[in-house]
């Protein structure tokens, strides 16, 4: 009786270890600590996202933003087509902006309990003591002069999907999607 039980336990352990090491069995998303202030990070990529310190990525996508400091992740979305003729990208970021930008964005504020679902590697750039309001995506796209139809430009088309701003910290948090032709 001990041998069949031992065999079942051994096979169960092998299956569990194999499934845990299988890159195709689970999401390829990196597991980073969660922060209850943020909505769930829902974007996926075939690559491990990296946080970049860039203001050009913000200011060229959104000419009205005028970011002075920024941290962003930009990755291609997985594609069922190979090669993808018009690759889709996702962008999440945190940027420091001037008072004028915050003031222009505040006209369309709403209250929300969760911040946009940014890549967890960006959480460290959002201080705990900042207070945010949610800005409707259409209002943010309008105020920041987002070029939503420039699929063949250097940066591609872009559409803000979630946006929040903090008047006390002069920060914005953004998520969005782009198509690059």
PDB file of C-alpha atoms in Angstrom:
ATOM      1  CA  UNK A   1       0.000   0.000   0.000  1.00  0.00           C
ATOM      2  CA  UNK A   2       2.886   2.403   0.685  1.00  0.00           C
ATOM      3  CA  UNK A   3       4.361   2.085  -2.819  1.00  0.00           C
ATOM      4  CA  UNK A   4       1.250   3.320  -4.739  1.00  0.00           C
ATOM      5  CA  UNK A   5       0.832   6.230  -2.318  1.00  0.00           C
ATOM      6  CA  UNK A   6       4.501   7.154  -2.638  1.00  0.00           C
ATOM      7  CA  UNK A   7       4.211   6.934  -6.439  1.00  0.00           C
ATOM      8  CA  UNK A   8       1.151   9.235  -6.464  1.00  0.00           C
ATOM      9  CA  UNK A   9       2.853  11.778  -4.193  1.00  0.00           C
ATOM     10  CA  UNK A  10       6.024  11.708  -6.319  1.00  0.00           C
ATOM     11  CA  UNK A  11       4.073  12.160  -9.567  1.00  0.00           C
ATOM     12  CA  UNK A  12       2.071  14.989  -8.008  1.00  0.00           C
ATOM     13  CA  UNK A  13       5.279  16.757  -6.982  1.00  0.00           C
ATOM     14  CA  UNK A  14       6.761  16.355 -10.479  1.00  0.00           C
ATOM     15  CA  UNK A  15       3.599  17.751 -12.098  1.00  0.00           C
ATOM     16  CA  UNK A  16       3.529  20.722  -9.704  1.00  0.00           C
ATOM     17  CA  UNK A  17       7.193  21.563 -10.276  1.00  0.00           C
ATOM     18  CA  UNK A  18       6.860  21.183 -14.024  1.00  0.00           C
ATOM     19  CA  UNK A  19       3.814  23.473 -14.134  1.00  0.00           C
ATOM     20  CA  UNK A  20       5.567  26.099 -11.995  1.00  0.00           C
ATOM     21  CA  UNK A  21       8.559  26.202 -14.353  1.00  0.00           C
ATOM     22  CA  UNK A  22       6.528  26.151 -17.558  1.00  0.00           C
ATOM     23  CA  UNK A  23       6.592  29.632 -19.162  1.00  0.00           C
ATOM     24  CA  UNK A  24       3.532  28.748 -21.251  1.00  0.00           C
ATOM     25  CA  UNK A  25       1.371  27.579 -18.354  1.00  0.00           C
ATOM     26  CA  UNK A  26       1.109  30.917 -16.587  1.00  0.00           C
ATOM     27  CA  UNK A  27       1.107  34.560 -17.540  1.00  0.00           C
ATOM     28  CA  UNK A  28       4.516  35.809 -18.563  1.00  0.00           C
ATOM     29  CA  UNK A  29       3.901  38.975 -16.552  1.00  0.00           C
ATOM     30  CA  UNK A  30       6.465  39.641 -13.854  1.00  0.00           C
ATOM     31  CA  UNK A  31       5.060  39.320 -10.338  1.00  0.00           C
ATOM     32  CA  UNK A  32       5.802  42.527  -8.444  1.00  0.00           C
ATOM     33  CA  UNK A  33       4.353  43.647  -5.130  1.00  0.00           C
ATOM     34  CA  UNK A  34       0.806  44.957  -5.352  1.00  0.00           C
ATOM     35  CA  UNK A  35      -0.182  48.416  -4.127  1.00  0.00           C
ATOM     36  CA  UNK A  36      -3.839  48.805  -3.079  1.00  0.00           C
ATOM     37  CA  UNK A  37      -3.932  52.405  -4.355  1.00  0.00           C
ATOM     38  CA  UNK A  38      -3.844  51.213  -7.980  1.00  0.00           C
ATOM     39  CA  UNK A  39      -6.280  49.360 -10.208  1.00  0.00           C
ATOM     40  CA  UNK A  40      -5.039  46.024 -11.520  1.00  0.00           C
ATOM     41  CA  UNK A  41      -2.270  46.195 -14.122  1.00  0.00           C
ATOM     42  CA  UNK A  42      -3.902  44.482 -17.103  1.00  0.00           C
ATOM     43  CA  UNK A  43      -1.474  44.955 -19.985  1.00  0.00           C
ATOM     44  CA  UNK A  44       0.610  42.052 -21.237  1.00  0.00           C
ATOM     45  CA  UNK A  45       3.702  41.708 -23.401  1.00  0.00           C
ATOM     46  CA  UNK A  46       5.993  39.041 -24.731  1.00  0.00           C
ATOM     47  CA  UNK A  47       8.886  40.968 -23.143  1.00  0.00           C
ATOM     48  CA  UNK A  48       9.652  41.926 -19.559  1.00  0.00           C
ATOM     49  CA  UNK A  49       8.660  45.596 -19.212  1.00  0.00           C
ATOM     50  CA  UNK A  50      11.389  48.027 -18.211  1.00  0.00           C
ATOM     51  CA  UNK A  51      10.993  51.390 -16.534  1.00  0.00           C
ATOM     52  CA  UNK A  52      12.646  54.203 -18.457  1.00  0.00           C
ATOM     53  CA  UNK A  53      13.341  57.746 -17.301  1.00  0.00           C
ATOM     54  CA  UNK A  54      12.148  59.856 -20.235  1.00  0.00           C
ATOM     55  CA  UNK A  55      10.324  63.107 -20.761  1.00  0.00           C
ATOM     56  CA  UNK A  56      10.353  62.987 -24.577  1.00  0.00           C
ATOM     57  CA  UNK A  57       8.040  59.984 -24.506  1.00  0.00           C
ATOM     58  CA  UNK A  58       5.486  62.071 -22.602  1.00  0.00           C
ATOM     59  CA  UNK A  59       5.926  65.452 -24.289  1.00  0.00           C
ATOM     60  CA  UNK A  60       5.948  64.189 -27.877  1.00  0.00           C
ATOM     61  CA  UNK A  61       2.877  61.981 -27.366  1.00  0.00           C
ATOM     62  CA  UNK A  62       1.046  64.730 -25.457  1.00  0.00           C
ATOM     63  CA  UNK A  63       2.271  68.196 -26.521  1.00  0.00           C
ATOM     64  CA  UNK A  64       0.131  69.890 -23.833  1.00  0.00           C
ATOM     65  CA  UNK A  65       1.705  67.936 -20.953  1.00  0.00           C
ATOM     66  CA  UNK A  66       5.043  69.790 -20.546  1.00  0.00           C
ATOM     67  CA  UNK A  67       6.550  67.067 -18.325  1.00  0.00           C
ATOM     68  CA  UNK A  68       9.773  67.990 -16.533  1.00  0.00           C
ATOM     69  CA  UNK A  69      10.454  64.483 -15.223  1.00  0.00           C
ATOM     70  CA  UNK A  70       8.925  61.174 -16.169  1.00  0.00           C
ATOM     71  CA  UNK A  71       9.117  57.421 -15.774  1.00  0.00           C
ATOM     72  CA  UNK A  72       7.441  55.233 -18.362  1.00  0.00           C
ATOM     73  CA  UNK A  73       7.037  51.656 -19.552  1.00  0.00           C
ATOM     74  CA  UNK A  74       6.327  51.040 -23.226  1.00  0.00           C
ATOM     75  CA  UNK A  75       5.882  47.535 -24.613  1.00  0.00           C
ATOM     76  CA  UNK A  76       4.387  45.829 -27.622  1.00  0.00           C
ATOM     77  CA  UNK A  77       1.217  43.872 -26.991  1.00  0.00           C
ATOM     78  CA  UNK A  78       1.354  40.186 -27.911  1.00  0.00           C
ATOM     79  CA  UNK A  79       0.144  39.562 -31.447  1.00  0.00           C
ATOM     80  CA  UNK A  80      -1.634  36.608 -32.957  1.00  0.00           C
ATOM     81  CA  UNK A  81      -0.385  37.719 -36.380  1.00  0.00           C
ATOM     82  CA  UNK A  82       3.242  37.226 -37.265  1.00  0.00           C
ATOM     83  CA  UNK A  83       4.593  39.658 -38.331  1.00  0.00           C
ATOM     84  CA  UNK A  84       2.095  42.238 -37.144  1.00  0.00           C
ATOM     85  CA  UNK A  85       1.663  44.893 -39.871  1.00  0.00           C
ATOM     86  CA  UNK A  86       0.576  47.578 -37.368  1.00  0.00           C
ATOM     87  CA  UNK A  87       2.011  46.702 -33.957  1.00  0.00           C
ATOM     88  CA  UNK A  88       0.024  47.703 -30.901  1.00  0.00           C
ATOM     89  CA  UNK A  89       1.794  49.161 -27.892  1.00  0.00           C
ATOM     90  CA  UNK A  90       0.783  49.995 -24.367  1.00  0.00           C
ATOM     91  CA  UNK A  91       2.192  52.803 -22.272  1.00  0.00           C
ATOM     92  CA  UNK A  92       1.992  53.403 -18.524  1.00  0.00           C
ATOM     93  CA  UNK A  93       3.738  56.256 -16.792  1.00  0.00           C
ATOM     94  CA  UNK A  94       4.165  58.777 -14.003  1.00  0.00           C
ATOM     95  CA  UNK A  95       5.324  62.331 -14.756  1.00  0.00           C
ATOM     96  CA  UNK A  96       5.947  65.624 -12.983  1.00  0.00           C
ATOM     97  CA  UNK A  97       4.143  68.480 -14.711  1.00  0.00           C
ATOM     98  CA  UNK A  98       3.797  72.267 -14.154  1.00  0.00           C
ATOM     99  CA  UNK A  99       0.878  73.957 -12.371  1.00  0.00           C
ATOM    100  CA  UNK A 100      -0.560  75.154 -15.709  1.00  0.00           C
ATOM    101  CA  UNK A 101      -1.015  71.582 -16.924  1.00  0.00           C
ATOM    102  CA  UNK A 102      -2.690  70.482 -13.684  1.00  0.00           C
ATOM    103  CA  UNK A 103      -5.005  73.515 -13.758  1.00  0.00           C
ATOM    104  CA  UNK A 104      -6.095  72.809 -17.350  1.00  0.00           C
ATOM    105  CA  UNK A 105      -6.794  69.158 -16.503  1.00  0.00           C
ATOM    106  CA  UNK A 106      -8.791  69.901 -13.321  1.00  0.00           C
ATOM    107  CA  UNK A 107     -11.869  71.105 -15.229  1.00  0.00           C
ATOM    108  CA  UNK A 108     -12.942  67.520 -15.883  1.00  0.00           C
ATOM    109  CA  UNK A 109     -12.155  65.858 -12.569  1.00  0.00           C
ATOM    110  CA  UNK A 110     -14.074  63.040 -10.991  1.00  0.00           C
ATOM    111  CA  UNK A 111     -13.368  61.192  -7.793  1.00  0.00           C
ATOM    112  CA  UNK A 112     -12.135  57.636  -7.822  1.00  0.00           C
ATOM    113  CA  UNK A 113     -10.921  55.238  -5.209  1.00  0.00           C
ATOM    114  CA  UNK A 114      -8.293  53.606  -7.437  1.00  0.00           C
ATOM    115  CA  UNK A 115      -5.461  55.079  -9.456  1.00  0.00           C
ATOM    116  CA  UNK A 116      -4.880  53.879 -13.040  1.00  0.00           C
ATOM    117  CA  UNK A 117      -3.422  50.373 -13.351  1.00  0.00           C
ATOM    118  CA  UNK A 118       0.192  51.199 -14.180  1.00  0.00           C
ATOM    119  CA  UNK A 119       3.098  48.771 -14.404  1.00  0.00           C
ATOM    120  CA  UNK A 120       3.983  47.874 -10.774  1.00  0.00           C
ATOM    121  CA  UNK A 121       7.621  48.899 -11.304  1.00  0.00           C
ATOM    122  CA  UNK A 122       6.349  52.502 -11.433  1.00  0.00           C
ATOM    123  CA  UNK A 123       4.692  52.484  -7.988  1.00  0.00           C
ATOM    124  CA  UNK A 124       7.860  53.819  -6.367  1.00  0.00           C
ATOM    125  CA  UNK A 125       7.464  57.121  -8.258  1.00  0.00           C
ATOM    126  CA  UNK A 126       4.046  57.825  -6.709  1.00  0.00           C
ATOM    127  CA  UNK A 127       4.520  59.100  -3.125  1.00  0.00           C
ATOM    128  CA  UNK A 128       2.052  57.787  -0.551  1.00  0.00           C
ATOM    129  CA  UNK A 129       1.065  61.303   0.574  1.00  0.00           C
ATOM    130  CA  UNK A 130      -0.087  62.532  -2.877  1.00  0.00           C
ATOM    131  CA  UNK A 131      -3.832  62.981  -3.386  1.00  0.00           C
ATOM    132  CA  UNK A 132      -5.190  62.278  -6.867  1.00  0.00           C
ATOM    133  CA  UNK A 133      -8.354  62.896  -8.831  1.00  0.00           C
ATOM    134  CA  UNK A 134      -9.399  60.968 -11.913  1.00  0.00           C
ATOM    135  CA  UNK A 135      -9.529  62.825 -15.208  1.00  0.00           C
ATOM    136  CA  UNK A 136     -11.840  61.374 -17.897  1.00  0.00           C
ATOM    137  CA  UNK A 137      -9.761  60.009 -20.790  1.00  0.00           C
ATOM    138  CA  UNK A 138     -11.533  62.113 -23.447  1.00  0.00           C
ATOM    139  CA  UNK A 139     -10.874  65.314 -21.455  1.00  0.00           C
ATOM    140  CA  UNK A 140      -7.186  64.397 -20.925  1.00  0.00           C
ATOM    141  CA  UNK A 141      -6.784  63.559 -24.636  1.00  0.00           C
ATOM    142  CA  UNK A 142      -8.284  66.938 -25.570  1.00  0.00           C
ATOM    143  CA  UNK A 143      -6.356  69.106 -23.070  1.00  0.00           C
ATOM    144  CA  UNK A 144      -3.038  67.369 -23.750  1.00  0.00           C
ATOM    145  CA  UNK A 145      -3.532  67.473 -27.543  1.00  0.00           C
ATOM    146  CA  UNK A 146      -3.096  63.720 -27.963  1.00  0.00           C
ATOM    147  CA  UNK A 147      -2.565  62.767 -31.586  1.00  0.00           C
ATOM    148  CA  UNK A 148      -4.974  59.842 -31.773  1.00  0.00           C
ATOM    149  CA  UNK A 149      -4.834  59.410 -35.566  1.00  0.00           C
ATOM    150  CA  UNK A 150      -1.108  59.620 -36.383  1.00  0.00           C
ATOM    151  CA  UNK A 151      -0.532  55.894 -36.913  1.00  0.00           C
ATOM    152  CA  UNK A 152       2.428  56.530 -39.259  1.00  0.00           C
ATOM    153  CA  UNK A 153       4.164  59.220 -37.186  1.00  0.00           C
ATOM    154  CA  UNK A 154       7.359  58.545 -35.216  1.00  0.00           C
ATOM    155  CA  UNK A 155       5.335  57.787 -32.069  1.00  0.00           C
ATOM    156  CA  UNK A 156       2.255  56.322 -33.752  1.00  0.00           C
ATOM    157  CA  UNK A 157      -1.335  57.030 -32.814  1.00  0.00           C
ATOM    158  CA  UNK A 158      -2.108  57.181 -29.147  1.00  0.00           C
ATOM    159  CA  UNK A 159      -5.167  57.080 -26.954  1.00  0.00           C
ATOM    160  CA  UNK A 160      -5.190  57.727 -23.196  1.00  0.00           C
ATOM    161  CA  UNK A 161      -7.279  55.060 -21.469  1.00  0.00           C
ATOM    162  CA  UNK A 162      -6.897  56.092 -17.783  1.00  0.00           C
ATOM    163  CA  UNK A 163      -5.565  59.286 -16.257  1.00  0.00           C
ATOM    164  CA  UNK A 164      -5.180  60.788 -12.776  1.00  0.00           C
ATOM    165  CA  UNK A 165      -3.594  64.026 -11.550  1.00  0.00           C
ATOM    166  CA  UNK A 166      -2.353  65.337  -8.209  1.00  0.00           C
ATOM    167  CA  UNK A 167      -2.427  69.078  -7.468  1.00  0.00           C
ATOM    168  CA  UNK A 168      -0.376  68.741  -4.275  1.00  0.00           C
ATOM    169  CA  UNK A 169       2.451  66.737  -5.923  1.00  0.00           C
ATOM    170  CA  UNK A 170       2.179  68.015  -9.527  1.00  0.00           C
ATOM    171  CA  UNK A 171       2.107  64.423 -10.780  1.00  0.00           C
ATOM    172  CA  UNK A 172       0.091  62.654 -13.435  1.00  0.00           C
ATOM    173  CA  UNK A 173      -0.464  58.925 -13.834  1.00  0.00           C
ATOM    174  CA  UNK A 174      -1.397  57.667 -17.281  1.00  0.00           C
ATOM    175  CA  UNK A 175      -2.182  54.457 -19.146  1.00  0.00           C
ATOM    176  CA  UNK A 176      -2.840  54.238 -22.836  1.00  0.00           C
ATOM    177  CA  UNK A 177      -2.588  52.314 -26.060  1.00  0.00           C
ATOM    178  CA  UNK A 178      -0.964  53.089 -29.373  1.00  0.00           C
ATOM    179  CA  UNK A 179      -0.735  51.686 -32.872  1.00  0.00           C
ATOM    180  CA  UNK A 180       2.372  52.240 -34.919  1.00  0.00           C
ATOM    181  CA  UNK A 181       2.255  51.727 -38.670  1.00  0.00           C
TER     182      UNK A 181
END
